[in-house]
Structure formats: structure tokens, C-alpha cells
XYZ file of C-alpha atoms in Angstrom:
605
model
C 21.636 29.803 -7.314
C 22.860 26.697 -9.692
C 26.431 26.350 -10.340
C 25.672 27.205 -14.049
C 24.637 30.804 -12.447
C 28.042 31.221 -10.138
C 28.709 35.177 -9.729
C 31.897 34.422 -8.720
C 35.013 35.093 -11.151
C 38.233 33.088 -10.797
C 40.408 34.518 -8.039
C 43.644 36.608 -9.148
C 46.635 35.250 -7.719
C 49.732 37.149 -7.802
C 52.798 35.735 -5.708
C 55.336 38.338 -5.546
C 57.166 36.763 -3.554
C 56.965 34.013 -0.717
C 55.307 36.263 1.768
C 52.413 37.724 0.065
C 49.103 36.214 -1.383
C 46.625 38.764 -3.125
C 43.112 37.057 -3.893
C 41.251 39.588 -6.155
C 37.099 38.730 -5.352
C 34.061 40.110 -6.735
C 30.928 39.435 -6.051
C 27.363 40.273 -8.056
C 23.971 40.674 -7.114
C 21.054 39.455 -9.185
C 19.178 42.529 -8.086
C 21.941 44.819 -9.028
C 25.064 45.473 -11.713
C 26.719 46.590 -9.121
C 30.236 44.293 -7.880
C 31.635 44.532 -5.008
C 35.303 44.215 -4.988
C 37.566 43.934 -2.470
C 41.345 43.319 -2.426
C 42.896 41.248 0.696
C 46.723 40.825 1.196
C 47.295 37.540 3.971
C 51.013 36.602 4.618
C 51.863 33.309 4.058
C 54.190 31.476 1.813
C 54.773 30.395 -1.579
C 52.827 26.634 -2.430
C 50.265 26.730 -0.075
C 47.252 25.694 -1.378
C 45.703 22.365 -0.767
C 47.333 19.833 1.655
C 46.570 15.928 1.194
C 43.008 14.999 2.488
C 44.127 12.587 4.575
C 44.990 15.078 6.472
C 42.603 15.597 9.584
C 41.525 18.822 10.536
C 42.662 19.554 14.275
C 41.242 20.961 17.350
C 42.835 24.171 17.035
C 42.691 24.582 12.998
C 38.654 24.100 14.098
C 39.296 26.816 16.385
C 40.597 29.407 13.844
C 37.970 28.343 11.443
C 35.343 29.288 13.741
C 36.786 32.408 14.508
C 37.612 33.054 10.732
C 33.625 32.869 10.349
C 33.129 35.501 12.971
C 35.590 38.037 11.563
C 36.362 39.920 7.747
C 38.215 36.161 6.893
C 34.548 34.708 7.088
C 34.489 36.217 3.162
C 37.830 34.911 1.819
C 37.197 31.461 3.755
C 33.870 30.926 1.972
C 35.513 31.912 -0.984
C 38.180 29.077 -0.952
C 36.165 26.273 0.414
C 34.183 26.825 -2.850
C 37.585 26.960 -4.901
C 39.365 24.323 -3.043
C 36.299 22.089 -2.317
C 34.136 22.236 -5.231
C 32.809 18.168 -3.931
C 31.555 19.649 -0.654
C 29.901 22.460 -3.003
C 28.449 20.032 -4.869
C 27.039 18.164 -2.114
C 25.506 21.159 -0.373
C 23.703 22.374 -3.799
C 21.829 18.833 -3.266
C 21.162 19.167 0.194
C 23.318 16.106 1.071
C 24.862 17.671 3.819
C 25.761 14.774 6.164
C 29.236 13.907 5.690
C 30.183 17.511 5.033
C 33.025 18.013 8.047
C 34.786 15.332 6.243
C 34.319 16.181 2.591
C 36.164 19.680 3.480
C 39.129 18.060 5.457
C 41.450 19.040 2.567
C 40.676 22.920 3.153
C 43.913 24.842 2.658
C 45.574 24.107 6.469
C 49.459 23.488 6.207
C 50.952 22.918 9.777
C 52.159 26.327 10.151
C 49.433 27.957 9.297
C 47.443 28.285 6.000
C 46.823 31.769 3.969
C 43.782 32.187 5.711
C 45.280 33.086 9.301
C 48.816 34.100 8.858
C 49.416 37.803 9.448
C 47.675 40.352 7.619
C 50.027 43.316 6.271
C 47.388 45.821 6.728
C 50.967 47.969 6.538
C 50.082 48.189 2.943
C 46.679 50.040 3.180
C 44.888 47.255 1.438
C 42.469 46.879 4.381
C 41.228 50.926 4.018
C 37.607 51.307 3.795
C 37.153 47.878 3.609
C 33.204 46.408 4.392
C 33.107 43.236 5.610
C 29.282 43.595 6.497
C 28.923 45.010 2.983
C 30.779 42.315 1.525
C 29.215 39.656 3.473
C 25.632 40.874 2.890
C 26.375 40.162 -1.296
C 27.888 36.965 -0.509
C 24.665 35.778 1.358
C 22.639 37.235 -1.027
C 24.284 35.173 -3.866
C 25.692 32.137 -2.241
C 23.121 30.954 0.588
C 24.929 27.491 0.127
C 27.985 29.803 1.361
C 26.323 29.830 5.428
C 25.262 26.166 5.131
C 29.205 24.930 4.510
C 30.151 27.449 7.119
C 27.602 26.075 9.826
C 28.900 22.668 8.629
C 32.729 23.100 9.004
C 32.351 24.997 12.521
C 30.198 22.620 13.682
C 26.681 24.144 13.028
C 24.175 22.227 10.704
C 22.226 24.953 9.655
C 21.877 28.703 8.987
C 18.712 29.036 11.891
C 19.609 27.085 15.126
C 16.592 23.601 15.850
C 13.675 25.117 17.795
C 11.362 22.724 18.771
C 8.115 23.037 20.618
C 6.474 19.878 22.638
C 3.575 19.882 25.315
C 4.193 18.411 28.677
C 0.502 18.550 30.002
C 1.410 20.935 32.471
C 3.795 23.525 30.043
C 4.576 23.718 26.510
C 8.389 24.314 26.404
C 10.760 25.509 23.478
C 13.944 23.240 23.243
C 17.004 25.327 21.286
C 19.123 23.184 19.956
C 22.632 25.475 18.964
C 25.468 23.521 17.527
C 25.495 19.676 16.806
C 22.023 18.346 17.852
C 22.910 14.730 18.974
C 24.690 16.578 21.925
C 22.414 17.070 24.799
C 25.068 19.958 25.843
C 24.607 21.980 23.388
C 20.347 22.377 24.264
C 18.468 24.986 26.463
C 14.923 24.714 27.189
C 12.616 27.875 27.458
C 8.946 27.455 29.616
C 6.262 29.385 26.822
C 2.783 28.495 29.255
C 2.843 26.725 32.526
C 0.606 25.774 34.917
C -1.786 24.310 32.097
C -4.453 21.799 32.796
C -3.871 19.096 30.485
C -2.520 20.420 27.104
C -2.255 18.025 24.418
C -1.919 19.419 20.682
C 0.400 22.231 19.521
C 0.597 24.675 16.864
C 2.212 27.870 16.234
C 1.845 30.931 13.445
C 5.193 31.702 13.219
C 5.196 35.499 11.674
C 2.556 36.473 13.946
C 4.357 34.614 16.918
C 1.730 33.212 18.437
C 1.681 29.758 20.015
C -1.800 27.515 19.908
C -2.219 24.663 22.182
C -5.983 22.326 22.959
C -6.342 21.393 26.343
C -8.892 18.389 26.894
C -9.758 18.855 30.423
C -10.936 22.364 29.823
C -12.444 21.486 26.406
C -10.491 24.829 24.957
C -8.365 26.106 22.496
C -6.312 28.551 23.695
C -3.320 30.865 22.707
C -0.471 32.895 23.734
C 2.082 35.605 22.231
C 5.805 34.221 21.974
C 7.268 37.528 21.940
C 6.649 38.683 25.209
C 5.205 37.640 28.370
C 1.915 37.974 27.992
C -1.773 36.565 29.111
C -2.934 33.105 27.831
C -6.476 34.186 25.617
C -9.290 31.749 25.138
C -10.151 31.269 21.548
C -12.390 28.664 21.806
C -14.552 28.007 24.869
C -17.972 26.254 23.945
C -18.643 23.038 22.032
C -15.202 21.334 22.635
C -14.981 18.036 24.764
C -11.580 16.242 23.417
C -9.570 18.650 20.896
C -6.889 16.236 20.469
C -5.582 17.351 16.855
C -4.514 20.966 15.713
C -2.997 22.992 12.711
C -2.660 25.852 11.546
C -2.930 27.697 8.243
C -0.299 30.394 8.011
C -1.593 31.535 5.174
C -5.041 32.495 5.257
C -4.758 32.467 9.537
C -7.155 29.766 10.209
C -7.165 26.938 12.968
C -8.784 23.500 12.174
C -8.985 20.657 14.464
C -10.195 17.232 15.107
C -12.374 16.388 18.388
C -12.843 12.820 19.223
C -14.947 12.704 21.416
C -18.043 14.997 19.684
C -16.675 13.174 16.259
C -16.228 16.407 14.753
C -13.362 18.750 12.452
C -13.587 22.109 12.454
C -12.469 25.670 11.304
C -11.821 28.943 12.630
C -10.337 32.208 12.755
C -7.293 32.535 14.537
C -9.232 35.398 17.086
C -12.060 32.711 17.286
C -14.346 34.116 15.344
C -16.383 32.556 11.942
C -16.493 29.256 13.642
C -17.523 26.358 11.080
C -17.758 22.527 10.856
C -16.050 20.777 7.952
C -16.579 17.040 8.344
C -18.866 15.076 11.030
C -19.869 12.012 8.830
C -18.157 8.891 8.526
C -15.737 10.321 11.605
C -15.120 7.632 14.135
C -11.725 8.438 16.365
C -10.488 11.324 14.135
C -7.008 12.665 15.840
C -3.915 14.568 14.659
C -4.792 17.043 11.659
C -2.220 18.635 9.616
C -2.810 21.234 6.522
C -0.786 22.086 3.765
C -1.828 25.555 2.004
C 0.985 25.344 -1.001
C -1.315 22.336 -2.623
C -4.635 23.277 -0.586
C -4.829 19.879 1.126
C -5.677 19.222 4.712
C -5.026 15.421 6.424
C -6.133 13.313 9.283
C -5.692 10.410 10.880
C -8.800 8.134 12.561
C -8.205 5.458 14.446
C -11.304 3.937 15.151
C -12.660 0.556 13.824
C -11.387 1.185 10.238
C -8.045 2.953 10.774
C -7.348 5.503 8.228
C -5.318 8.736 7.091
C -7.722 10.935 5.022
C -7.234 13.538 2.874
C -9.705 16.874 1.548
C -9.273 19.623 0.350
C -8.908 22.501 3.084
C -12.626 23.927 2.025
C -14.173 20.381 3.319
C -14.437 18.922 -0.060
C -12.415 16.673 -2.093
C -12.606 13.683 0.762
C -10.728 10.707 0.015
C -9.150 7.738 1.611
C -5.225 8.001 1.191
C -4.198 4.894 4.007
C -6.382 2.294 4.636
C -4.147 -0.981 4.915
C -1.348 -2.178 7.368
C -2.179 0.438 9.591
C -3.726 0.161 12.850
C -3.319 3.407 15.229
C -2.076 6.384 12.924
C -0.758 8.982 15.525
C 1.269 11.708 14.533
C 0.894 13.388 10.899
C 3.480 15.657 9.178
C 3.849 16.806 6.034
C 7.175 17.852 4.198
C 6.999 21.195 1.923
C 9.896 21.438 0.798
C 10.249 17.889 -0.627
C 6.137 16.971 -0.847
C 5.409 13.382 1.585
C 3.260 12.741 3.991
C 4.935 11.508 7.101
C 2.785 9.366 9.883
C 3.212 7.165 12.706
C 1.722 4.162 13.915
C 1.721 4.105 17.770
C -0.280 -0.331 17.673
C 1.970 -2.448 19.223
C 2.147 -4.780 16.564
C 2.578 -2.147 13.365
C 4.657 -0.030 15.503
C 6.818 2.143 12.597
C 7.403 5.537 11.115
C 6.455 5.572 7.507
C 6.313 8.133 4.647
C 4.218 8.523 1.202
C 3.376 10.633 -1.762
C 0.250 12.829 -0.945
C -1.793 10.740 -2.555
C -0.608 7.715 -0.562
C 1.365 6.158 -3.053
C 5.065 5.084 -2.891
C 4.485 4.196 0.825
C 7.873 3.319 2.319
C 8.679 2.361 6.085
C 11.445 4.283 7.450
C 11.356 2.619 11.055
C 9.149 -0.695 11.371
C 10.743 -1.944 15.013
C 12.052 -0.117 17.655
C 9.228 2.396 18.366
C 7.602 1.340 21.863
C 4.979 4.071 21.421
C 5.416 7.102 19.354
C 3.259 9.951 19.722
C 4.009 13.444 17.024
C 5.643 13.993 14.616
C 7.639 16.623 13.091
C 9.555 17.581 10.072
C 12.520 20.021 10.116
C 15.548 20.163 6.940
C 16.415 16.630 6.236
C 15.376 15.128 9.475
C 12.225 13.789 11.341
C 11.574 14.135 15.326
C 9.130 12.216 17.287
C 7.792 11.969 20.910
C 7.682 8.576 22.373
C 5.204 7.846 25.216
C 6.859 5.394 26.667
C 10.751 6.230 26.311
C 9.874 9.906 27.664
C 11.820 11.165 24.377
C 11.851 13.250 21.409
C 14.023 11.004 18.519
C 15.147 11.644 15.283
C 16.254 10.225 11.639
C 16.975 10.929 8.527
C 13.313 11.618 6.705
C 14.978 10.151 3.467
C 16.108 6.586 5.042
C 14.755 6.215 8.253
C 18.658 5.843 9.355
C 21.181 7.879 11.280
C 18.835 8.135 14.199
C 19.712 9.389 17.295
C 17.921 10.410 20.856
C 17.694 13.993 21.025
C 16.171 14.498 24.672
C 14.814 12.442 27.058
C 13.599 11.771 30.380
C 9.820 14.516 29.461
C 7.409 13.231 31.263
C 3.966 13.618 30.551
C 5.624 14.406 27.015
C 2.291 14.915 24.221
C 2.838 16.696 21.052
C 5.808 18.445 19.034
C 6.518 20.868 16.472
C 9.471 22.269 14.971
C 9.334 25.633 15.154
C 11.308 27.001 12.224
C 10.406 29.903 9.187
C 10.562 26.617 6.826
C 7.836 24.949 8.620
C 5.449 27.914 7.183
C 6.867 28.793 3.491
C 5.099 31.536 1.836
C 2.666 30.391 -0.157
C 0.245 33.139 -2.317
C -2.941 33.385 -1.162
C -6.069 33.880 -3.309
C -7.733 34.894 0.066
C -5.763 37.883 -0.066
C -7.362 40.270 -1.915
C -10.803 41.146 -0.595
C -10.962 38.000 1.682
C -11.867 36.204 -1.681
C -14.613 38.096 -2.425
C -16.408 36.407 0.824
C -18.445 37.904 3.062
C -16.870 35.658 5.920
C -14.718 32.554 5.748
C -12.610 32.426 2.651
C -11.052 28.652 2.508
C -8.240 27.550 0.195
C -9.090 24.493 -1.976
C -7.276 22.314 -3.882
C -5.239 23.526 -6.868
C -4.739 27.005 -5.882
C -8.215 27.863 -5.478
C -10.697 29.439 -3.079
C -13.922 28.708 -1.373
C -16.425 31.014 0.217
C -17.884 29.494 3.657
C -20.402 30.449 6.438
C -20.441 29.582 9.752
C -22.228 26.531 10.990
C -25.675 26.625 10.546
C -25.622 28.998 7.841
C -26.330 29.146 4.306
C -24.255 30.512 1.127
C -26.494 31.824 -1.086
C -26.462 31.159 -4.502
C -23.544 33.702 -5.644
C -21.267 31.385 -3.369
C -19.722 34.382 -1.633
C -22.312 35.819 0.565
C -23.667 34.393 3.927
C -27.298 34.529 4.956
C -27.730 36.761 7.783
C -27.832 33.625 10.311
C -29.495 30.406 10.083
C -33.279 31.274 9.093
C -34.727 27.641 10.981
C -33.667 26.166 13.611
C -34.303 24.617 17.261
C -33.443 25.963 20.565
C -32.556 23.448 22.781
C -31.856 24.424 27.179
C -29.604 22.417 29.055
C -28.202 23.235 32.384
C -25.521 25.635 31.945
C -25.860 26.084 28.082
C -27.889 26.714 25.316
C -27.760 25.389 22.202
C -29.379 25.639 18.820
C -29.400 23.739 15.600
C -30.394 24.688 12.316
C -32.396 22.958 9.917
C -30.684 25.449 6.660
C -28.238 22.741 6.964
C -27.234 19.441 6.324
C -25.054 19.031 9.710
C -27.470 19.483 11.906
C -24.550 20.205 14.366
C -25.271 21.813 18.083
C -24.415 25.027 18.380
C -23.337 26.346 21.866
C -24.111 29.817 22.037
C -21.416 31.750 23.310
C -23.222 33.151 27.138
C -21.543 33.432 29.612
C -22.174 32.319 33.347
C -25.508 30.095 33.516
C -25.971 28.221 36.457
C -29.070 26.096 36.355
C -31.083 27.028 32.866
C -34.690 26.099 32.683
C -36.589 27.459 29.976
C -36.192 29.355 27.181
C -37.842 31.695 24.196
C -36.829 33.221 20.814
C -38.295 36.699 20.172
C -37.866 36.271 16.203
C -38.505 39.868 15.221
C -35.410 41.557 17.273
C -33.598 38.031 17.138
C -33.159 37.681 21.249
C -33.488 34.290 23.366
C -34.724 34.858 26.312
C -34.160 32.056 29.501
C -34.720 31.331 33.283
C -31.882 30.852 35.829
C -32.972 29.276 39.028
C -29.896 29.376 40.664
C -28.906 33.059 39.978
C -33.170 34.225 40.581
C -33.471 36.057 37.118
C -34.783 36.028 33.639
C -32.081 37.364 30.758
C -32.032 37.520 27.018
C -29.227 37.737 24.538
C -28.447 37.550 20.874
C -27.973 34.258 19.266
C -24.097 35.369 18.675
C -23.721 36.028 22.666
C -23.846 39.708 21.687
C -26.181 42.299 23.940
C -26.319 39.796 26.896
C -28.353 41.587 29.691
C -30.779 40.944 32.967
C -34.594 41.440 31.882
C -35.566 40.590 35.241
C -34.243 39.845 38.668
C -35.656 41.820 41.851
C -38.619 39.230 43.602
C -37.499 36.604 41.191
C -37.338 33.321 43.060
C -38.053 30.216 40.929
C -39.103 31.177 36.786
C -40.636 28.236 35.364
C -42.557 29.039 32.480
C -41.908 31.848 30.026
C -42.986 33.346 27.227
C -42.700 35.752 23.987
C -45.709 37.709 22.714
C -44.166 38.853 19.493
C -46.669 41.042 18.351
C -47.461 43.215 21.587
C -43.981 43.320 22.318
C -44.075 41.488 25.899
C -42.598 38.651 27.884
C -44.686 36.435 30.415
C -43.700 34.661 32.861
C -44.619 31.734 35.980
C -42.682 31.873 39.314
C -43.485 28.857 41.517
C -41.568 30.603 44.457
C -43.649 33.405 44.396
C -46.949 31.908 42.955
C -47.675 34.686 40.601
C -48.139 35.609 36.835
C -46.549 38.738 35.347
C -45.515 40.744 32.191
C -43.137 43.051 31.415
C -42.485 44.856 28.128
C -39.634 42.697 26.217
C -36.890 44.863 27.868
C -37.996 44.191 31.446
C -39.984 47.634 32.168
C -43.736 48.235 32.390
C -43.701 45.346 34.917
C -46.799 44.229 36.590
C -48.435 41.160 38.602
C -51.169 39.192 36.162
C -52.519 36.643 38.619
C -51.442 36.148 42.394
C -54.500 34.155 43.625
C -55.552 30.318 43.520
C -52.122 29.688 42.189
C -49.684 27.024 43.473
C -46.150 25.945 41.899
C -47.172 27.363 38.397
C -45.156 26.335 35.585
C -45.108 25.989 32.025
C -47.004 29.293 30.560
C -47.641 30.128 26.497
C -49.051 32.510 24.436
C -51.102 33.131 21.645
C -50.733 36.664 20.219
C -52.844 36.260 16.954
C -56.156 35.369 18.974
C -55.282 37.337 21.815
């Protein structure tokens, strides 16, 4: 609400006589006509109002302030700090909150009390049916400045309490931070997933609360509730090998990330399903990803031989070069909603420094250029930004605007990796043109640029040419075995990425077939003795064959008859079996030793 919109009406103050103050308040909704009114009587006496500012505020008049907040006063208190300290109002309507304990020093305290905490008559019925939750609930509703000079004076900076998330490797831990954050006191950490491999990147979806984390040793992406204890679920499990970089969009419930190793960034559903490539050209060392769904953009940084921070639009198109000079190894990426920058950090020895742009990359301004051994993530939170620092074993933080009042804010992590500040504000609403209908998509439905949509497919498959439907799979493509995966790549597509298809337990693969007419692939496992088949989405995965199985070699699809062939060279035989492993019988048995590759040829017979 802007001052030129204050509810409030000017207080009526009637002094019968030295021992009685009655402030008259009433309070409006914007949703509602209705006022609340209430009438408080306070003893106290006559002339006292506002006491010098040079007076300081003391121990115990901090005391009753707090409790004040915690009790009917809370009401009346907020009231006066906005009549008797209309600078600290001021300040708070433009967020410049830093100096606010001392701004309100001249609050209404006299030495023997101030109107606020002398006796209350409630002799004189004024306190009858009063509401302090109702009363409070308008005043909130009105005045949310109201909470922020209340945290302030009573020593809280703002109205939800600093949660931030970091990865340790081994756990990702939740650091609450209640009261003034450069005290180490005044923090409790929480253990969200332990006994991890080696988890690097972070995320969270805050209304859903659900936490997000890569782990590189396991190649996975992997998530777990927040609200209750519950069991760590694989989203991702195939075709990962370094997933260093993660986000998450809030909004439409998507996951992207970078991996460095396979030179790849990528999208998904937050259950894992509708998996799709975005970018895997012109990718050398692509790292920490961040997405911002109010202006459709997406970032990364890539610190390979040409260091850069790029930015696209979150449907994969829009691709454009945003830092290219006087950087070296861009680590961490953050980007501020409420006030729009792009935060990053550069982690070389000799550009170590926090710095800060427009989203385009313009008005670049160092915040920190020394003093930065080897920062890691980065995080934005109200007017500050938090870091990890390899070396220091610490999470740090300034002021976003001028890289100064910075302060340690834990230390001593080790194995510390990413961090996130997990806070409502770090996930505004944002309206969603995927809401309705998915888009109009039959299966991913991207946000773009300008407030806009995209319909996508999963890799390997085409949009057709309404731009909202998917083909039903990729039409060509090539099957490729390797020893405890298989893999296919389509030709519909300009990628040409390697698909792992999502099967489960395969030991020692040898070869495989594609029966195109019911859409199975069909392969050999030495190890495990059998022959199985499966759909290309991992769906219908069963044993064809298994009992005198000893070593398949060879096998093969007749497509029209409906059959499956296959060489054993543990059992030197021939046989066929109908396509789903019945009607089995022996072809050859005789002069046969170590047979192995075997084809058909169904249209001659």
C-alpha cells in the first residue's frame, strides 16, 4: 500500500486528565467497507509523547517491545511507530531497511514508562469484546510494512525467518536462521537426506515441498518430500554422467539441467516423465542453470575454453551470449525477481568476484572483486546475497545492492557444494499460459519469452505441423546394444542424441531386434541365460525365453510370420518361437558349433 493510500485516520486523543490516554483507531480493508474500530484506554501521564532521539533504547524497553508485539499492544505499537516515526515508515516503504533499530530510537519510551506499557484500566470496560486477532488480521492485511518495522525493532529482519538449503555431498541440510542472522546463536540446522553419494546441485518446489538434488557419482536426479519423512525417489536414472547444474520451474513444474560431462541441457517433468533435450551444440563445460518463468528466460554458465553466461528462452530458443568478457570460471548463477539482475560468480583465481547485471548483461557492476578464495553458489534472498566458498568451508553474505555490509554467516561445512534460499519469494507466482489445457500440447508445454508458450516432444520426436501435437514416437531411428543398456537414436531429429531406454537390470547385452509392427526390442543376456523384449518406453518388459538358454548370440525378427529366431553357442542349436516365446521348437541341432550371428528374410521366405 503507498502512503498516498494510508487507511489509517489520525488518532483521537483525549487527555482527561494526567492518567488516562484514549487512542481512537480504525482500520479498513481494501476488500471490504467494513472498519474495525477499537477503543484502548493505557495509563500514563500527561506529555508523553516523543522523547529526544538521542535517547537510546535500553535492554529492558527492548524487552517490553518484544513482548508488546506478542500481546493486544502489538496493534497500538504499530500504530504509533507509524505516527511517531513516519522516517522509519518511509524507509521501510523503500525497502531500505538497514539502519531501521536506530531510525525508531525516538519511539515514545520516557524513563518511567511510556503509554504503551503503563497499566491498563480495563476497570472501565473498554477492553470488552475486544479482538486483537481480528484487529491484527486488518492491520496485516493493510499495512504489511506494519510486521517488517516490528521484526526490525525486536530484533527480527523479516516477516518469514532465513531458510537456507546447501549440499554437503553426504546430506543436504536446512539452516534456520531466527532473529539477527550475523549471529551464529541464533541458527539451527535440520538433516533433509543423508547418507547421499555425492550430491552436488540443489533445488526445491516450494508449494509442493519437495526438495531436488543431482548426484554425480550415481549419474541421478533424485527427490524427496520436505514435509515428512519420507523415501528418496529416483527421477532420473539413465543418460546422466555429471548433472552438475539444476533449477526448477515452479510454475509449469519442470526440472532442467546442465551435464558436463555428456555436454548436454535438458528438460523434464518433475515425476520424470516427457524427458527432452534443449541445447547440445556449441556446449563445452556448461554448469549451474537457473530459470526465471516471470520473463520466460532460462541462464547458464560454461566454463570451458570460451567462458560464458548464456541466455534462451526456457522453450530452447532465443540463444544468446549475455557474458563473454572478464570472465573466466562463472560458477554460481542467481537471478533476483523481485528487483530483475542476474547475479554470478567467478570462482578463477585471478577474476575471483561476485558481480551483478541487467538480464541482458548490461550495466555489469562488481559487487566483490577480492576477497573470494573460491566461491561456489549463489543465492538471492530480500536485500541480501549468500554464497558457498570452497575453500573457507562457508556460506557469506552482502548486500545484493553494494556488495558491502558482508558478513560470515556459517562456517566450518565441509564438503560444502551448492545453496539455495529456501523462501515463498524465491518462487513468486507468476501466470502460467501452460495452465489451461497444458497449452493446448499433447506433452511438454514450455514457457517462452514474453509470456508465451511452446509445445515440445520428447527427444527424438517430432511436432507436427499444428505445433501442439507429438508424433507417436520417433518414426526412424537406430538401435544401438551396449553392455548393460540400450540405446536408440532417431534420425526425425536434428540432435541425434542417445537415448537410454529406461530397462531395468541388464547384465551383459549382446544383440538386439526391433519388431516394428507391435513396436518391441527384443535382446540377449548372457549373463542372466535369457532372451526378453520390451517397449521402446521401458513399458511391458518381460522374459521371451529363458529355460535351456545358455549363450544367445544371434537373433532375429520375422515380422511377417510373427516369430523370433535365435543361435545359442552353448547349446549349439537353432530355434523359433512365436514372438511371445510359445510354440517353441529346435530348427537345427546337428553340424553346428559356436553359432552366432543369425537373420532373416521374411519376404522371400
Amino acid at each position: 500500500m503507498s502512503q498516498d493510500d494510508e487507511s489509517i485516520e489520525e488518532p483521537e486523543m483525549d487527555v482527561p486528565g494526567p492518567s488516562t490516554i484514549h487512542l481512537d483507531i480504525a482500520h479498513s480493508t481494501t476488500t471490504s467497507t467494513r472498519s474495525v474500530r477499537s477503543r484502548l484506554d493505557f495509563s500514563s501521564t500527561a506529555n508523553s509523547t516523543v522523547i529526544p532521539s538521542s535517547t537510546l533504547i535500553t535492554a529492558r524497553q527492548i524487552e517490553k517491545i518484544t513482548a508488546a508485539a506478542r500481546t493486544e499492544d502489538a496493534s497500538v505499537l504499530a500504530y504509533i511507530i507509524m505516527k511517531y516515526c513516519p522516517n522509519v515508515v518511509r524507509e521501510v516503504k523503500r525497502k531500505i531497511t538497514d539502519d531501521i533499530n536506530a531510525s525508531c530510537k525516538n519511539l515514545c519510551l520516557r524513563n518511567k514508562g511510556s503509554i504503551l506499557h503503563a497499566g491498563r484500566q480495563d476497570s472501565c470496560g473498554m477492553m470488552i469484546n475486544f479482538s486483537f486477532e481480528k484487529l491484527w488480521e486488518e492491520m496485516e492485511t493493510n499495512i504489511p510494512f506494519v510486521m517488517e518495522i516490528l521484526n526490525a525493532i525486536t530484533g527480527v529482519e523479516g516477516v518469514e525467518p532465513l531458510r537456507l538449503l546447501y549440499s554437503e555431498r553426504r546430506n543436504i541440510r536446512l539452516l534456520h536462521v531466527d532473529g539477527d542472522r550475523r549471529s551464529q546463536n541464533n541458527f539451527t540446522t535440520t538433516v533433509l537426506a543423508k547418507n547421499l553419494e555425492d550430491a552436488i546441485a540443489v533445488a526445491f518446489h516450494y508449494q509442493d515441498q519437495i526438495l531436488f538434488w543431482t548426484d554425480v557419482s550415481l549419474g541421478k536426479i533424485l527427490r524427496k518430500s520436505i514435509k515428512k519423512d519420507s523415501k528418496v525417489e529416483i527421477v532420473v536414472s539413465v543418460g546422466l554422467k555429471r548433472p552438475e547444474g539444476i533449477a526448477i520451474d515452479w510454475v509449469t513444474k519442470k526440472i532442467y539441467w546442465t551435464d558436463s560431462h555428456l555436454k548436454l541441457i535438458e528438460v523434464v517433468n518433475l515425476d520424470g516423465t516427457q524427458r527432452s533435450v534443449l541445447f547440445w551444440n556449441n556446449l563445452d563445460q556448461p554448469r549451474a542453470i537457473v530459470v526465471d518463468p516471470s520473463h520466460g528466460y532460462m541462464f547458464w554458465s560454461d566454463w570451458g575454453e570460451k567462458p560464458r553466461i548464456v541466455r534462451a528462452s526456457m522453450d530452447g530458443t532465443g540463444r544468446r551470449n549475455v557474458i563473454t568478457t572478464d570472465v573466466k570460471w562463472p560458477n554460481g548463477l542467481a537471478v533476483d525477481y523481485k528487483d530483475p539482475r542476474l547475479f554470478w560468480l567467478d570462482a578463477h583465481k585471478d577474476y575471483s568476484r561476485l558481480e551483478s547485471s541487467n538480464l541482458d548483461g548490461k550495466n555489469r557492476k562488481k559487487l566483490i572483486s577480492s576477497s573470494l578464495p573460491h566461491p561456489f553458489s549463489i543465492t538471492i534472498y530480500g536485500d541480501r546475497v549468500f554464497w558457498t566458498d570452497w575453500e573457507r568451508l562457508s556460506i557469506e553474505s552482502c548486500n545484493k545492492k553494494t556488495g558491502h555490509e558482508k558478513w560470515l554467516v556459517k562456517d566450518k561445512i565441509k564438503d560444502l557444494m551448492d545453496l539455495q534460499a529456501f523462501e515463498s519469494e524465491r518462487q513468486p507466482d507468476v501466470k502460467n499460459s501452460c495452465a489451461i489445457g497444458n497449452g493446448g500440447c499433447s506433452d511438454l508445454c514450455l514457457l517462452a519469452a514474453g509470456g508465451n508458450h511452446t509445445c515440445a516432444c520428447p527427444t527424438g520426436i517430432v511436432l507436427l505441423d499444428d505445433s501442439k501435437t507429438c508424433e507417436d514416437g520417433p518414426q526412424n531411428f537406430v538401435l544401438v546394444a551396449r553392455r548393460t543398456e540400450l540405446r536408440l537414436i532417431s534420425l526425425d531429429t536434428l540432435d541425434h542424441t542417445a537415448i537410454v531406454l529406461p530397462i531395468r537390470d541388464m547384465r551383459h547385452v549382446v544383440v538386439i531386434e526391433y519388431d516394428p509392427v507391435e513396436r518391441f526390442v527384443y535382446w540377449t543376456d548372457q549373463d542372466l541365460h535369457l532372451i526378453k523384449r520390451a517397449k521402446l518406453d521401458g513399458s511391458e518388459e518381460q522374459i521371451v525365453v529363458q529355460a535351456e538358454v545358455k549363450y544367445p548370440e544371434g537373433i532375429a525378427v520375422d515380422w511377417i510370420g510373427r516369430n523370433l529366431y535365435w543361435s545359442d553357442t552353448g547349446t549349439d542349436r537353432i530355434e523359433v518361437s512365436r514372438l511371445n516365446g510359445t510354440s517353441r521348437r529346435v530348427l537345427v541341432s546337428e553340424n553346428l558349433d559356436e553359432p552366432r550371428a543369425i537373420a532373416v528374410d521374411p519376404g522371400e521366405g
